[in-house]
Amino acid sequence: MKKAKVVFISTPALGNLVPTIEFAKHLTQTNQNFSATILLISIPQRPLVQSYNDFLAAAAATGNVHFLSLPTADPPSLDQFDATIGFLSLLIQNHTSQVKDALVNLISDSGSGQVVGFFIDMFCTPFIDAAKELNIPCYLYFASPATFLSFMCHLPTLDAQVSINTEFKDSATHFNILGFSNPVPVNIFPSFMLNRKIDGYSWFLHHARRYKETKGIVVNTFQDLEPYCLNSLVKAAADVVPPVYPIGPVLDHNGPAQWHQDLWGHENVMKWLDNQDPSSVVFLSFGSMGSLNISQVKEIAKGLEKSGHPFLWAIREAPKDKRELPNDYTNLEEILPYGFLEATKGRGLICGLVPQVTILAHKAIGGFVSHCGWNSILESLYYGVPIGTWPIYAEQHLNAFEMVKELKLAVEITMDYRDGNTLVLSEEVANGVKNLMDGDGEVRQRFKTMSEKCKEVWKENGSSSVFLGQLIDKLLAVI
């Protein structure tokens, strides 16, 4: 069989970049005739992501996966955007010529095979034009759930349902949305939907309108997890949603241990967990982009103390610049209630950014209070750690709604939290932790069953293996 090349590019954010890389690895390992080149966008404004980029660029090729750092483009200035997605979208758009040049070079290197596909992610839609111009089939790799893909594909229709000067929260309390079996309440819409006048909304709408121009969409999910939504997408009109390939879960089982500076002593965290009883510890973590204001941090601390459960809590402070990511706190006593550290000594441990996946894999972890990022949900499912929902940003409120209401796979702590606008009180935190760790055996059993299913999908004739085979056939059909 002839050699074939596929090219990937991702938004420079860990939640997008990591699953893109893992999918590229999985594709090339499944069929050795494929090689993959991943184009990397520099983002010095976010040292955490840039250190990962640098690690990838410096490393030798992983199997048939190669990394290529694009020449740096001018970053957008602070006055050019309001929301994080505005910053990222402009940064990506500024790399259009660099991406096209890289594709031209890869096409000209015919000795390593024909370029049969170019995979962009959900915010890299400007590169669809380069793929069209160079006659390369363009696919979307979607690192969020099928429900959010469906929401995005339905977004232009939603936008047309309300007048131009009306906010969604002022027009209705619930909307019927493609892919959801329940009406979706406005108060769990993504934050970018709550103010249609800022650039965050216009950018999401812009990207959503372009998804239908791709040849197909690969989603990091699996058929048993989101059957209603995936079946809805299959039935949708072709001019709304291209062919969808649920090919997941695709996970990075190593996490950032190889490349992230260990400021909090990961070994000490693991040793502490080794001394805890099995399934006794509740783990609280809000992702690489998640932070909470000090008032909320204090309420969580009081709630954890009241709950009586052992805990491991990753705390990060908000960034000083809207282009940056949260940082680890340097002085915990300044933000925690007086006496909290002493009162919970031995029962609890506070850390900064730690390799989440290795924590979830530890036998001592019995529950996960999560921001409900999709990668985190898939990791929890794989390692069988039940989830308590605490969404903060992006599509996480929709993810929480899906897990609690649509799938009944998670315990609700909060679903409509907006940092700075709402406050989850200590009693709610304590009750939420108790419900997660001690309560609702039905949710736990359902979660355990789905955890077992997510390991079956990659076996021969498993659903994700079958869909990957279909995608490979489609890619090779152009040769």
Short mmCIF file of C-alpha atoms in Angstrom, two decimals:
data_model
loop_
_atom_site.label_atom_id
_atom_site.label_comp_id
_atom_site.label_asym_id
_atom_site.label_seq_id
_atom_site.Cartn_x
_atom_site.Cartn_y
_atom_site.Cartn_z
CA MET A 1 0.00 0.00 0.00
CA LYS A 2 1.21 3.51 -0.79
CA LYS A 3 2.41 5.82 1.97
CA ALA A 4 0.04 8.59 3.03
CA LYS A 5 0.51 11.76 5.06
CA VAL A 6 -1.96 13.52 7.30
CA VAL A 7 -1.42 16.98 8.77
CA PHE A 8 -2.85 18.30 12.04
CA ILE A 9 -3.09 21.73 13.58
CA SER A 10 -4.60 22.65 16.92
CA THR A 11 -5.51 25.70 18.92
CA PRO A 12 -2.51 26.32 21.24
CA ALA A 13 -4.36 25.25 24.40
CA LEU A 14 -3.71 22.04 26.31
CA GLY A 15 -7.34 20.90 26.14
CA ASN A 16 -7.16 21.05 22.33
CA LEU A 17 -3.53 20.20 21.64
CA VAL A 18 -3.13 17.08 23.79
CA PRO A 19 -6.07 15.08 22.35
CA THR A 20 -5.07 16.12 18.81
CA ILE A 21 -1.61 14.66 19.33
CA GLU A 22 -2.97 11.51 20.92
CA PHE A 23 -5.36 10.97 18.01
CA ALA A 24 -2.53 11.44 15.50
CA LYS A 25 -0.53 8.81 17.38
CA HIS A 26 -3.47 6.42 17.43
CA LEU A 27 -4.12 6.84 13.71
CA THR A 28 -0.51 6.18 12.71
CA GLN A 29 -0.21 3.22 15.09
CA THR A 30 -3.38 1.67 13.69
CA ASN A 31 -2.16 1.92 10.10
CA GLN A 32 1.62 2.00 9.65
CA ASN A 33 1.29 3.42 6.13
CA PHE A 34 0.30 6.77 7.61
CA SER A 35 2.67 9.43 8.86
CA ALA A 36 1.43 12.55 10.65
CA THR A 37 2.87 16.04 10.87
CA ILE A 38 1.56 18.27 13.63
CA LEU A 39 1.96 22.01 13.06
CA LEU A 40 2.63 23.91 16.30
CA ILE A 41 1.57 27.52 16.90
CA SER A 42 3.81 29.38 19.34
CA ILE A 43 2.13 31.15 22.25
CA PRO A 44 4.76 32.78 24.52
CA GLN A 45 1.96 34.61 26.37
CA ARG A 46 1.11 31.24 27.95
CA PRO A 47 4.37 29.68 29.24
CA LEU A 48 2.67 26.45 30.30
CA VAL A 49 1.48 25.73 26.76
CA GLN A 50 4.67 27.03 25.20
CA SER A 51 6.79 24.71 27.36
CA TYR A 52 4.72 21.80 26.00
CA ASN A 53 5.24 23.08 22.44
CA ASP A 54 8.98 23.35 23.05
CA PHE A 55 9.09 19.84 24.51
CA LEU A 56 7.33 18.43 21.45
CA ALA A 57 9.46 20.36 18.95
CA ALA A 58 12.70 19.25 20.64
CA ALA A 59 11.71 15.61 20.98
CA ALA A 60 12.46 13.03 18.36
CA ALA A 61 9.55 11.90 16.22
CA THR A 62 7.17 9.58 18.09
CA GLY A 63 6.73 6.67 15.71
CA ASN A 64 5.31 8.15 12.53
CA VAL A 65 4.31 11.44 14.22
CA HIS A 66 6.46 14.50 13.53
CA PHE A 67 6.24 18.02 14.95
CA LEU A 68 6.86 21.25 13.06
CA SER A 69 6.96 24.64 14.80
CA LEU A 70 5.51 27.34 12.57
CA PRO A 71 7.30 30.69 12.21
CA THR A 72 5.95 33.07 14.84
CA ALA A 73 3.24 35.51 13.77
CA ASP A 74 2.44 38.82 15.42
CA PRO A 75 0.12 38.31 18.40
CA PRO A 76 -3.06 40.40 18.67
CA SER A 77 -2.82 43.44 20.90
CA LEU A 78 -5.00 43.80 23.99
CA ASP A 79 -7.29 46.30 22.29
CA GLN A 80 -8.17 43.85 19.48
CA PHE A 81 -10.27 41.44 21.56
CA ASP A 82 -12.43 41.07 24.66
CA ALA A 83 -12.61 37.33 25.28
CA THR A 84 -9.98 34.59 25.38
CA ILE A 85 -11.48 33.04 22.24
CA GLY A 86 -10.97 36.38 20.50
CA PHE A 87 -7.27 36.31 21.39
CA LEU A 88 -6.85 32.70 20.25
CA SER A 89 -8.85 33.15 17.05
CA LEU A 90 -6.86 36.20 16.00
CA LEU A 91 -3.57 34.51 16.85
CA ILE A 92 -4.59 31.52 14.74
CA GLN A 93 -5.78 33.72 11.86
CA ASN A 94 -2.43 35.53 11.89
CA HIS A 95 -0.72 32.22 11.06
CA THR A 96 -2.60 31.66 7.79
CA SER A 97 0.35 32.26 5.47
CA GLN A 98 2.67 30.14 7.63
CA VAL A 99 0.22 27.23 7.54
CA LYS A 100 -0.17 27.46 3.77
CA ASP A 101 3.62 27.50 3.27
CA ALA A 102 3.98 24.43 5.51
CA LEU A 103 1.30 22.57 3.56
CA VAL A 104 2.97 23.45 0.24
CA ASN A 105 6.30 22.08 1.52
CA LEU A 106 4.66 18.87 2.75
CA ILE A 107 2.92 18.38 -0.60
CA SER A 108 6.18 18.89 -2.48
CA ASP A 109 7.91 16.23 -0.37
CA SER A 110 6.25 13.46 -2.33
CA GLY A 111 8.80 10.85 -1.28
CA SER A 112 7.07 10.40 2.10
CA GLY A 113 3.63 9.99 0.58
CA GLN A 114 0.68 12.04 -0.62
CA VAL A 115 -1.06 14.41 1.79
CA VAL A 116 -4.51 12.83 2.08
CA GLY A 117 -6.02 14.89 4.87
CA PHE A 118 -5.63 18.09 6.87
CA PHE A 119 -7.20 18.01 10.34
CA ILE A 120 -8.03 21.34 11.94
CA ASP A 121 -9.62 21.84 15.34
CA MET A 122 -12.71 23.80 16.36
CA PHE A 123 -11.05 27.25 16.24
CA CYS A 124 -8.73 26.73 13.27
CA THR A 125 -11.37 27.28 10.59
CA PRO A 126 -9.35 29.99 8.74
CA PHE A 127 -7.19 27.16 7.41
CA ILE A 128 -10.10 25.56 5.55
CA ASP A 129 -9.40 28.04 2.75
CA ALA A 130 -5.76 26.95 2.43
CA ALA A 131 -6.84 23.30 2.23
CA LYS A 132 -9.36 24.12 -0.50
CA GLU A 133 -6.80 26.11 -2.48
CA LEU A 134 -4.30 23.25 -2.31
CA ASN A 135 -6.95 20.57 -2.96
CA ILE A 136 -6.36 18.80 0.37
CA PRO A 137 -9.42 17.17 2.02
CA CYS A 138 -10.04 19.08 5.25
CA TYR A 139 -11.47 17.43 8.37
CA LEU A 140 -12.43 18.79 11.78
CA TYR A 141 -10.99 17.13 14.88
CA PHE A 142 -13.36 17.99 17.71
CA ALA A 143 -11.93 17.49 21.21
CA SER A 144 -15.21 18.28 22.99
CA PRO A 145 -18.31 16.05 23.27
CA ALA A 146 -20.80 15.34 20.53
CA THR A 147 -23.35 17.46 22.39
CA PHE A 148 -21.18 20.55 22.07
CA LEU A 149 -20.52 19.78 18.41
CA SER A 150 -24.28 19.56 17.96
CA PHE A 151 -24.72 22.81 19.87
CA MET A 152 -22.18 24.55 17.62
CA CYS A 153 -23.78 23.21 14.45
CA HIS A 154 -27.15 24.41 15.76
CA LEU A 155 -25.76 27.82 16.81
CA PRO A 156 -26.58 29.64 13.54
CA THR A 157 -30.19 28.46 13.91
CA LEU A 158 -30.26 29.60 17.54
CA ASP A 159 -28.84 32.96 16.53
CA ALA A 160 -31.64 33.43 14.00
CA GLN A 161 -34.28 32.69 16.65
CA VAL A 162 -33.64 35.87 18.64
CA SER A 163 -33.53 39.45 17.44
CA ILE A 164 -30.17 41.13 17.00
CA ASN A 165 -30.54 43.29 20.13
CA THR A 166 -31.84 40.50 22.38
CA GLU A 167 -29.73 38.40 24.74
CA PHE A 168 -30.57 34.71 25.01
CA LYS A 169 -31.20 35.03 28.73
CA ASP A 170 -33.90 37.64 27.98
CA SER A 171 -35.68 35.65 25.26
CA ALA A 172 -36.51 32.27 26.80
CA THR A 173 -35.71 30.04 29.75
CA HIS A 174 -35.13 26.86 27.71
CA PHE A 175 -34.29 25.98 24.11
CA ASN A 176 -34.73 22.76 22.16
CA ILE A 177 -31.32 22.05 20.69
CA LEU A 178 -30.19 19.42 18.20
CA GLY A 179 -28.59 16.50 20.01
CA PHE A 180 -30.13 17.06 23.46
CA SER A 181 -33.10 14.94 24.59
CA ASN A 182 -34.04 17.54 27.24
CA PRO A 183 -34.75 21.24 26.72
CA VAL A 184 -31.54 23.12 27.53
CA PRO A 185 -31.87 25.91 30.13
CA VAL A 186 -30.30 29.22 29.21
CA ASN A 187 -28.53 29.46 32.56
CA ILE A 188 -26.21 26.61 31.55
CA PHE A 189 -25.39 28.01 28.12
CA PRO A 190 -21.65 28.64 27.62
CA SER A 191 -20.54 32.02 28.93
CA PHE A 192 -19.88 33.33 25.42
CA MET A 193 -23.64 33.03 24.73
CA LEU A 194 -24.68 35.32 27.58
CA ASN A 195 -23.42 38.51 25.93
CA ARG A 196 -23.94 38.51 22.16
CA LYS A 197 -22.31 41.93 21.80
CA ILE A 198 -18.77 40.86 22.69
CA ASP A 199 -16.32 39.22 20.32
CA GLY A 200 -16.47 35.86 22.09
CA TYR A 201 -19.95 35.23 20.72
CA SER A 202 -19.20 36.46 17.21
CA TRP A 203 -16.09 34.26 16.99
CA PHE A 204 -17.95 31.11 18.07
CA LEU A 205 -20.69 31.85 15.57
CA HIS A 206 -18.08 32.45 12.85
CA HIS A 207 -16.34 29.13 13.49
CA ALA A 208 -19.63 27.21 13.78
CA ARG A 209 -20.77 28.38 10.36
CA ARG A 210 -17.66 26.93 8.74
CA TYR A 211 -17.82 23.39 10.14
CA LYS A 212 -20.10 22.27 7.30
CA GLU A 213 -17.31 23.02 4.81
CA THR A 214 -15.22 20.09 6.06
CA LYS A 215 -15.26 16.55 4.67
CA GLY A 216 -16.02 15.01 8.05
CA ILE A 217 -15.79 15.53 11.79
CA VAL A 218 -13.90 13.28 14.19
CA VAL A 219 -15.24 13.57 17.75
CA ASN A 220 -13.40 12.37 20.84
CA THR A 221 -16.31 10.33 22.18
CA PHE A 222 -17.85 6.89 21.66
CA GLN A 223 -21.20 5.55 20.58
CA ASP A 224 -22.30 4.07 23.93
CA LEU A 225 -21.60 7.30 25.78
CA GLU A 226 -23.60 9.73 23.61
CA PRO A 227 -25.99 7.58 21.54
CA TYR A 228 -28.91 10.05 21.40
CA CYS A 229 -26.76 12.94 20.27
CA LEU A 230 -24.73 10.93 17.76
CA ASN A 231 -27.87 9.48 16.22
CA SER A 232 -29.30 13.02 15.96
CA LEU A 233 -26.19 14.16 14.12
CA VAL A 234 -26.42 11.25 11.67
CA LYS A 235 -30.02 12.22 10.88
CA ALA A 236 -29.21 15.93 10.46
CA ALA A 237 -29.02 17.41 6.98
CA ALA A 238 -25.65 17.14 5.25
CA ASP A 239 -25.48 20.92 4.82
CA VAL A 240 -25.71 21.29 8.62
CA VAL A 241 -23.37 18.51 9.81
CA PRO A 242 -20.82 16.61 7.68
CA PRO A 243 -20.25 12.89 8.36
CA VAL A 244 -19.37 12.33 12.03
CA TYR A 245 -16.82 9.76 13.29
CA PRO A 246 -17.02 9.09 17.07
CA ILE A 247 -13.47 7.86 17.64
CA GLY A 248 -12.70 7.95 21.33
CA PRO A 249 -11.86 7.98 24.10
CA VAL A 250 -8.41 9.18 23.05
CA LEU A 251 -6.41 9.97 26.19
CA ASP A 252 -2.92 10.97 27.24
CA HIS A 253 -2.21 8.51 30.03
CA ASN A 254 1.10 10.16 30.96
CA GLY A 255 -0.03 13.73 31.49
CA PRO A 256 2.40 16.65 31.89
CA ALA A 257 4.86 14.78 34.14
CA GLN A 258 7.40 14.61 31.31
CA TRP A 259 7.49 18.30 30.46
CA HIS A 260 5.96 20.43 33.24
CA GLN A 261 8.23 21.89 35.90
CA ASP A 262 7.25 20.11 39.12
CA LEU A 263 6.70 23.07 41.42
CA TRP A 264 4.46 21.21 43.86
CA GLY A 265 6.37 17.98 44.31
CA HIS A 266 4.36 15.38 42.42
CA GLU A 267 6.25 12.61 44.19
CA ASN A 268 5.14 13.97 47.56
CA VAL A 269 1.53 14.05 46.36
CA MET A 270 1.72 10.44 45.23
CA LYS A 271 3.36 9.37 48.51
CA TRP A 272 0.58 11.09 50.44
CA LEU A 273 -2.03 9.28 48.34
CA ASP A 274 -0.23 5.97 48.94
CA ASN A 275 -0.97 6.39 52.66
CA GLN A 276 -4.72 6.94 52.16
CA ASP A 277 -7.41 4.28 52.17
CA PRO A 278 -8.71 3.05 48.79
CA SER A 279 -11.41 5.27 47.23
CA SER A 280 -11.37 7.59 50.26
CA VAL A 281 -9.99 10.85 48.80
CA VAL A 282 -11.96 13.49 46.94
CA PHE A 283 -9.85 15.25 44.29
CA LEU A 284 -10.70 18.83 43.34
CA SER A 285 -9.19 20.28 40.17
CA PHE A 286 -10.42 22.91 37.72
CA GLY A 287 -8.12 22.48 34.73
CA SER A 288 -5.16 24.34 33.26
CA MET A 289 -7.35 27.39 32.49
CA GLY A 290 -9.50 27.28 35.63
CA SER A 291 -9.27 29.52 38.68
CA LEU A 292 -11.66 30.72 41.37
CA ASN A 293 -11.85 34.01 43.22
CA ILE A 294 -10.75 34.14 46.84
CA SER A 295 -14.31 34.32 48.24
CA GLN A 296 -15.12 31.02 46.53
CA VAL A 297 -11.83 29.46 47.61
CA LYS A 298 -12.69 30.22 51.24
CA GLU A 299 -16.16 28.65 50.89
CA ILE A 300 -14.67 25.50 49.38
CA ALA A 301 -12.16 25.29 52.23
CA LYS A 302 -14.91 25.57 54.86
CA GLY A 303 -16.99 23.00 53.00
CA LEU A 304 -14.12 20.52 52.79
CA GLU A 305 -13.50 20.89 56.51
CA LYS A 306 -17.19 20.24 57.23
CA SER A 307 -17.38 17.24 54.91
CA GLY A 308 -14.90 15.21 56.94
CA HIS A 309 -13.50 13.51 53.85
CA PRO A 310 -9.81 13.35 52.95
CA PHE A 311 -9.10 15.67 50.04
CA LEU A 312 -6.50 16.62 47.45
CA TRP A 313 -7.16 20.12 46.15
CA ALA A 314 -5.44 21.85 43.21
CA ILE A 315 -5.70 25.64 43.63
CA ARG A 316 -4.69 28.24 41.05
CA GLU A 317 -5.01 32.04 41.00
CA ALA A 318 -6.53 34.07 38.18
CA PRO A 319 -4.14 35.46 35.54
CA LYS A 320 -3.12 39.12 35.61
CA ASP A 321 -3.47 39.45 31.80
CA LYS A 322 -6.39 38.12 29.74
CA ARG A 323 -3.92 36.52 27.31
CA GLU A 324 -2.35 34.41 30.06
CA LEU A 325 -3.25 31.29 32.07
CA PRO A 326 -3.77 30.92 35.83
CA ASN A 327 -0.73 30.45 38.05
CA ASP A 328 -0.10 28.44 41.20
CA TYR A 329 -0.46 30.40 44.45
CA THR A 330 2.76 31.17 46.30
CA ASN A 331 1.20 31.89 49.72
CA LEU A 332 -1.80 29.74 50.61
CA GLU A 333 -2.31 31.26 54.07
CA GLU A 334 -3.27 34.56 52.45
CA ILE A 335 -6.27 33.05 50.66
CA LEU A 336 -7.48 30.27 52.98
CA PRO A 337 -9.56 30.73 56.16
CA TYR A 338 -7.53 31.25 59.30
CA GLY A 339 -6.57 27.91 60.86
CA PHE A 340 -7.75 25.80 57.92
CA LEU A 341 -4.36 24.31 57.09
CA GLU A 342 -3.78 23.31 60.71
CA ALA A 343 -7.31 21.93 61.16
CA THR A 344 -7.05 19.68 58.09
CA LYS A 345 -3.39 18.69 58.47
CA GLY A 346 -2.95 15.05 57.51
CA ARG A 347 -6.53 14.77 56.20
CA GLY A 348 -6.06 17.11 53.27
CA LEU A 349 -3.33 18.18 50.88
CA ILE A 350 -3.26 21.30 48.69
CA CYS A 351 -1.27 21.44 45.46
CA GLY A 352 -0.99 23.44 42.26
CA LEU A 353 -1.09 22.05 38.72
CA VAL A 354 -0.37 18.32 38.95
CA PRO A 355 -0.53 15.53 36.35
CA GLN A 356 -4.27 14.97 36.71
CA VAL A 357 -4.45 11.67 34.89
CA THR A 358 -1.93 10.00 37.20
CA ILE A 359 -3.89 11.28 40.20
CA LEU A 360 -7.16 9.86 38.85
CA ALA A 361 -5.47 6.52 38.23
CA HIS A 362 -4.47 6.22 41.91
CA LYS A 363 -6.46 3.74 43.99
CA ALA A 364 -6.99 6.27 46.81
CA ILE A 365 -9.14 8.61 44.68
CA GLY A 366 -12.84 8.01 45.21
CA GLY A 367 -14.39 11.10 43.66
CA PHE A 368 -13.50 14.02 41.41
CA VAL A 369 -14.91 17.54 41.79
CA SER A 370 -14.30 18.65 38.24
CA HIS A 371 -14.69 21.68 36.00
CA CYS A 372 -16.13 19.19 33.50
CA GLY A 373 -13.65 19.78 30.72
CA TRP A 374 -14.20 16.95 28.25
CA ASN A 375 -10.70 15.50 28.59
CA SER A 376 -11.20 15.37 32.36
CA ILE A 377 -14.57 13.62 31.98
CA LEU A 378 -13.06 10.99 29.67
CA GLU A 379 -10.15 10.44 32.06
CA SER A 380 -12.57 10.01 34.97
CA LEU A 381 -14.63 7.53 32.99
CA TYR A 382 -11.59 5.52 31.96
CA TYR A 383 -10.28 5.26 35.52
CA GLY A 384 -13.70 4.82 37.08
CA VAL A 385 -13.69 7.93 39.32
CA PRO A 386 -17.22 9.41 39.76
CA ILE A 387 -17.64 13.12 39.04
CA GLY A 388 -19.13 16.02 40.99
CA THR A 389 -19.83 18.87 38.58
CA TRP A 390 -18.37 22.37 38.96
CA PRO A 391 -18.14 23.95 35.48
CA ILE A 392 -16.32 27.28 35.06
CA TYR A 393 -15.72 28.24 31.41
CA ALA A 394 -16.00 27.21 27.74
CA GLU A 395 -18.60 24.49 27.10
CA GLN A 396 -18.26 23.02 30.61
CA HIS A 397 -21.75 24.04 31.76
CA LEU A 398 -23.25 22.10 28.86
CA ASN A 399 -20.97 19.16 29.68
CA ALA A 400 -22.17 19.20 33.28
CA PHE A 401 -25.79 19.32 32.12
CA GLU A 402 -25.19 16.36 29.83
CA MET A 403 -23.50 14.31 32.54
CA VAL A 404 -26.15 15.02 35.19
CA LYS A 405 -29.42 15.36 33.26
CA GLU A 406 -28.92 13.66 29.89
CA LEU A 407 -26.74 10.71 30.90
CA LYS A 408 -27.23 10.57 34.71
CA LEU A 409 -23.53 9.82 35.13
CA ALA A 410 -22.53 12.57 37.58
CA VAL A 411 -23.49 14.17 40.88
CA GLU A 412 -24.50 17.82 40.68
CA ILE A 413 -22.63 20.20 42.97
CA THR A 414 -23.28 23.17 40.71
CA MET A 415 -24.13 23.45 37.01
CA ASP A 416 -24.57 27.19 36.54
CA TYR A 417 -21.52 28.57 38.39
CA ARG A 418 -20.05 31.81 37.00
CA ASP A 419 -16.94 32.93 38.85
CA GLY A 420 -17.45 36.38 40.35
CA ASN A 421 -21.22 36.33 39.75
CA THR A 422 -22.30 33.34 41.83
CA LEU A 423 -21.06 31.83 45.07
CA VAL A 424 -21.38 28.18 46.13
CA LEU A 425 -21.63 28.28 49.92
CA SER A 426 -19.71 26.00 52.27
CA GLU A 427 -22.81 23.96 53.19
CA GLU A 428 -23.45 23.27 49.49
CA VAL A 429 -19.82 22.24 49.05
CA ALA A 430 -19.94 19.92 52.07
CA ASN A 431 -23.21 18.33 50.97
CA GLY A 432 -21.96 17.98 47.40
CA VAL A 433 -18.79 16.21 48.53
CA LYS A 434 -20.79 13.90 50.81
CA ASN A 435 -23.21 13.04 48.00
CA LEU A 436 -20.33 12.36 45.66
CA MET A 437 -18.38 10.19 48.09
CA ASP A 438 -21.18 8.48 50.04
CA GLY A 439 -24.41 8.89 48.11
CA ASP A 440 -26.41 7.77 45.09
CA GLY A 441 -25.28 4.25 44.42
CA GLU A 442 -27.34 4.26 41.21
CA VAL A 443 -25.18 7.01 39.67
CA ARG A 444 -22.02 5.22 40.80
CA GLN A 445 -23.17 1.92 39.28
CA ARG A 446 -24.13 3.58 36.01
CA PHE A 447 -20.76 5.32 35.95
CA LYS A 448 -18.95 2.03 36.61
CA THR A 449 -20.81 0.35 33.74
CA MET A 450 -19.92 3.16 31.33
CA SER A 451 -16.29 3.02 32.52
CA GLU A 452 -16.17 -0.63 31.50
CA LYS A 453 -17.75 0.14 28.12
CA CYS A 454 -15.20 2.82 27.29
CA LYS A 455 -12.46 0.20 27.36
CA GLU A 456 -14.39 -2.11 25.03
CA VAL A 457 -14.69 0.32 22.12
CA TRP A 458 -11.08 -0.14 20.97
CA LYS A 459 -11.28 -3.92 20.77
CA GLU A 460 -11.80 -5.63 17.44
CA ASN A 461 -15.28 -4.71 16.17
CA GLY A 462 -15.64 -2.17 18.96
CA SER A 463 -17.48 0.96 17.81
CA SER A 464 -14.47 3.31 17.83
CA SER A 465 -12.29 0.78 16.02
CA VAL A 466 -14.97 0.44 13.34
CA PHE A 467 -15.35 4.20 12.87
CA LEU A 468 -11.56 4.63 12.72
CA GLY A 469 -11.44 1.99 9.98
CA GLN A 470 -14.10 3.89 8.02
CA LEU A 471 -12.13 7.12 8.34
CA ILE A 472 -8.91 5.42 7.21
CA ASP A 473 -10.70 4.03 4.14
CA LYS A 474 -12.00 7.51 3.29
CA LEU A 475 -8.55 9.08 3.67
CA LEU A 476 -6.91 6.47 1.47
CA ALA A 477 -9.61 6.70 -1.19
CA VAL A 478 -8.06 9.89 -2.57
CA ILE A 479 -4.80 8.15 -3.54
#
